[in-house]
Coordinates of C-alpha atoms in Angstrom, one line a residue:
X1 CA 31.6 -21.2 -5.4
X2 CA 31.8 -23.0 -8.7
X3 CA 29.0 -21.0 -10.3
X4 CA 30.0 -17.6 -9.1
X5 CA 30.0 -16.3 -12.7
X6 CA 26.5 -17.5 -13.5
X7 CA 24.0 -14.6 -13.7
X8 CA 20.7 -14.5 -11.9
X9 CA 18.1 -11.7 -11.4
X10 CA 19.6 -8.8 -9.5
X11 CA 16.4 -7.6 -7.9
X12 CA 16.8 -4.8 -5.4
X13 CA 20.5 -5.0 -5.0
X14 CA 20.9 -2.7 -8.1
X15 CA 19.1 0.2 -6.3
X16 CA 22.5 1.2 -5.0
X17 CA 23.7 1.8 -8.5
X18 CA 20.4 3.6 -9.5
X19 CA 21.2 6.1 -6.7
X20 CA 24.8 6.5 -7.6
X21 CA 24.1 6.9 -11.3
X22 CA 21.3 9.5 -10.6
X23 CA 23.8 11.6 -8.6
X24 CA 26.3 11.4 -11.4
X25 CA 23.9 12.5 -14.1
X26 CA 22.6 15.6 -12.3
X27 CA 25.0 18.4 -11.7
X28 CA 22.6 20.3 -9.4
X29 CA 22.1 19.1 -5.8
X30 CA 18.9 17.1 -5.5
X31 CA 16.1 18.7 -3.4
X32 CA 14.9 17.3 -0.1
X33 CA 12.0 15.5 -1.8
X34 CA 14.3 13.6 -4.2
X35 CA 16.7 12.7 -1.4
X36 CA 13.8 11.5 0.7
X37 CA 12.6 9.2 -2.1
X38 CA 16.2 7.9 -2.8
X39 CA 16.6 7.2 0.9
X40 CA 13.3 5.2 0.8
X41 CA 14.6 3.3 -2.2
X42 CA 17.6 2.1 -0.3
X43 CA 16.5 2.0 3.3
X44 CA 13.0 0.7 2.7
X45 CA 13.5 -0.9 -0.8
X46 CA 10.9 1.4 -2.4
X47 CA 10.3 -0.1 -5.8
X48 CA 8.4 2.8 -7.2
X49 CA 11.3 5.1 -6.5
X50 CA 13.6 2.7 -8.3
X51 CA 11.3 2.8 -11.4
X52 CA 11.2 6.6 -11.3
X53 CA 15.0 7.1 -11.1
X54 CA 16.3 4.1 -13.2
X55 CA 18.2 5.4 -16.2
X56 CA 17.6 2.4 -18.4
X57 CA 20.1 0.7 -20.8
X58 CA 22.5 3.5 -20.8
X59 CA 22.7 3.4 -17.0
X60 CA 23.4 -0.3 -17.1
X61 CA 26.1 0.3 -19.6
X62 CA 27.7 2.9 -17.3
X63 CA 27.5 0.3 -14.5
X64 CA 29.5 -2.3 -16.5
X65 CA 32.1 0.3 -17.5
X66 CA 32.5 2.0 -14.1
X67 CA 32.6 -1.1 -11.9
X68 CA 34.3 -3.5 -14.4
X69 CA 31.5 -6.1 -14.5
X70 CA 31.9 -9.0 -16.9
X71 CA 28.7 -11.1 -16.6
X72 CA 25.9 -8.5 -16.3
X73 CA 22.9 -9.3 -18.6
X74 CA 21.1 -6.0 -19.0
X75 CA 17.4 -5.5 -19.4
X76 CA 17.1 -1.8 -20.2
X77 CA 13.3 -1.9 -19.5
X78 CA 13.7 -3.5 -16.1
X79 CA 16.1 -2.9 -13.3
X80 CA 15.0 -5.9 -11.3
X81 CA 15.2 -8.4 -14.1
X82 CA 18.7 -7.4 -15.1
X83 CA 20.9 -10.4 -14.3
X84 CA 24.1 -10.4 -12.3
X85 CA 26.6 -13.0 -11.2
X86 CA 27.8 -13.4 -7.6
X87 CA 31.2 -12.0 -8.4
X88 CA 29.8 -9.1 -10.3
X89 CA 27.5 -8.3 -7.3
X90 CA 30.7 -8.2 -5.2
X91 CA 32.3 -5.9 -7.8
X92 CA 29.3 -3.6 -7.8
X93 CA 29.1 -3.4 -4.1
X94 CA 32.8 -2.7 -3.7
X95 CA 32.7 -0.2 -6.5
X96 CA 30.0 1.8 -4.7
X97 CA 31.4 1.4 -1.2
X98 CA 34.9 2.3 -2.2
X99 CA 33.9 5.5 -3.9
X100 CA 34.6 4.6 -7.5
X101 CA 30.9 4.8 -8.5
X102 CA 30.2 8.4 -7.5
X103 CA 31.7 11.4 -5.6
X104 CA 32.9 11.2 -2.0
X105 CA 29.8 13.1 -0.8
X106 CA 27.3 10.8 -2.4
X107 CA 29.3 7.7 -1.6
X108 CA 29.2 8.6 2.1
X109 CA 25.4 9.3 1.7
X110 CA 24.7 5.9 0.0
X111 CA 26.8 3.9 2.4
X112 CA 25.0 5.6 5.4
X113 CA 21.7 4.5 3.9
X114 CA 22.9 1.0 3.4
X115 CA 23.9 0.9 7.1
X116 CA 20.4 1.8 8.1
X117 CA 18.3 -0.6 6.0
X118 CA 15.3 -1.6 7.9
X119 CA 12.1 -3.6 7.8
X120 CA 11.7 -6.6 5.5
X121 CA 15.1 -6.0 3.8
X122 CA 17.1 -6.1 7.0
X123 CA 18.4 -9.7 6.8
X124 CA 21.4 -11.6 5.8
X125 CA 25.1 -11.5 6.9
X126 CA 24.7 -8.3 9.0
X127 CA 22.5 -10.2 11.4
X128 CA 25.7 -12.0 12.6
X129 CA 26.9 -8.7 14.1
X130 CA 25.9 -7.1 17.4
X131 CA 25.9 -3.7 15.8
X132 CA 24.3 -4.1 12.4
X133 CA 25.1 -0.5 11.4
X134 CA 28.7 -1.5 11.0
X135 CA 27.7 -3.6 8.0
X136 CA 26.3 -1.9 4.9
X137 CA 23.7 -4.0 3.1
X138 CA 21.3 -4.1 0.2
X139 CA 19.4 -7.3 -0.4
X140 CA 17.0 -8.4 -3.2
X141 CA 14.1 -10.8 -3.2
X142 CA 11.1 -11.8 -5.3
X143 CA 9.5 -14.8 -7.0
X144 CA 9.4 -14.7 -10.8
X145 CA 8.3 -17.3 -13.4
X146 CA 8.0 -20.1 -10.9
X147 CA 11.1 -19.5 -8.9
X148 CA 12.2 -17.7 -5.7
X149 CA 15.2 -15.3 -6.1
X150 CA 16.7 -14.0 -2.9
X151 CA 20.1 -12.2 -2.8
X152 CA 22.2 -11.0 0.1
X153 CA 24.9 -8.3 -0.3
X154 CA 26.9 -7.0 2.7
X155 CA 29.9 -4.8 2.9
X156 CA 32.4 -3.5 5.5
X157 CA 35.8 -1.8 5.2
X158 CA 37.4 -5.2 5.2
X159 CA 35.2 -7.4 2.9
X160 CA 32.3 -7.6 0.5
X161 CA 30.2 -10.7 0.2
X162 CA 27.2 -11.6 -2.1
X163 CA 25.1 -14.7 -1.8
X164 CA 22.6 -15.3 -4.6
X165 CA 20.0 -18.0 -4.2
X166 CA 17.1 -19.4 -6.3
X167 CA 14.8 -22.4 -6.0
X168 CA 11.3 -23.4 -7.2
X169 CA 8.4 -21.3 -6.0
X170 CA 5.9 -23.4 -4.1
X171 CA 3.8 -20.6 -2.7
X172 CA 4.1 -18.3 0.3
X173 CA 4.6 -14.6 0.8
X174 CA 7.7 -12.6 0.2
X175 CA 8.5 -12.9 3.9
X176 CA 8.3 -16.7 3.6
X177 CA 10.9 -16.6 0.8
X178 CA 13.2 -14.4 2.8
X179 CA 12.8 -16.7 5.8
X180 CA 13.8 -19.6 3.7
X181 CA 16.9 -17.9 2.3
X182 CA 18.1 -16.1 5.4
X183 CA 19.7 -19.1 7.2
X184 CA 21.8 -19.8 4.1
X185 CA 22.9 -16.1 3.9
X186 CA 24.0 -16.1 7.5
X187 CA 25.6 -19.6 7.5
X188 CA 27.6 -19.1 4.3
X189 CA 28.8 -15.7 5.5
X190 CA 29.8 -17.1 8.8
X191 CA 31.8 -19.8 7.1
X192 CA 33.5 -17.6 4.6
X193 CA 34.3 -14.8 7.0
X194 CA 35.3 -17.3 9.8
X195 CA 33.2 -15.5 12.3
X196 CA 32.5 -18.6 14.4
X197 CA 29.1 -17.2 15.4

């Protein structure tokens, strides 16, 4: 799109990087309790886990350098209010999925969790596929300062797509916002990927 380089709030998409960066910064293998919470952060979009494991400004600096981002606007005090463009979201997703963000072991681990996202976060392009587990995903959604922000990120071995949306907040629950955004996420993906679904 014409505004693919314009940043908007990243919201929960960045939880993928929070996990990858955590693994990179700790030489010892995480215990089962830590892995369980990191799993919940990705699979169930657990915000508290993201706050607990977010590495702040230095982590965002590592994200820019590792994944070659050009439009990220960091907020070292807030992972969710860091801003990212659509093309940088694709770069981040591809960086993690391809193994450039962390080791092979933890790349495989993160991608597996992305393929098993469930609950309220299970929406977007992957719904176009009969077997959703063939598509890794991490979406983001929230309303902030009078606007909805709903982002879709989906990845396979063949493609990475991000669709970032925002519009004035006129009430409703988070599920209401997702329901508004989801048709666009699916329709745009269908057109770009030529799925003819």
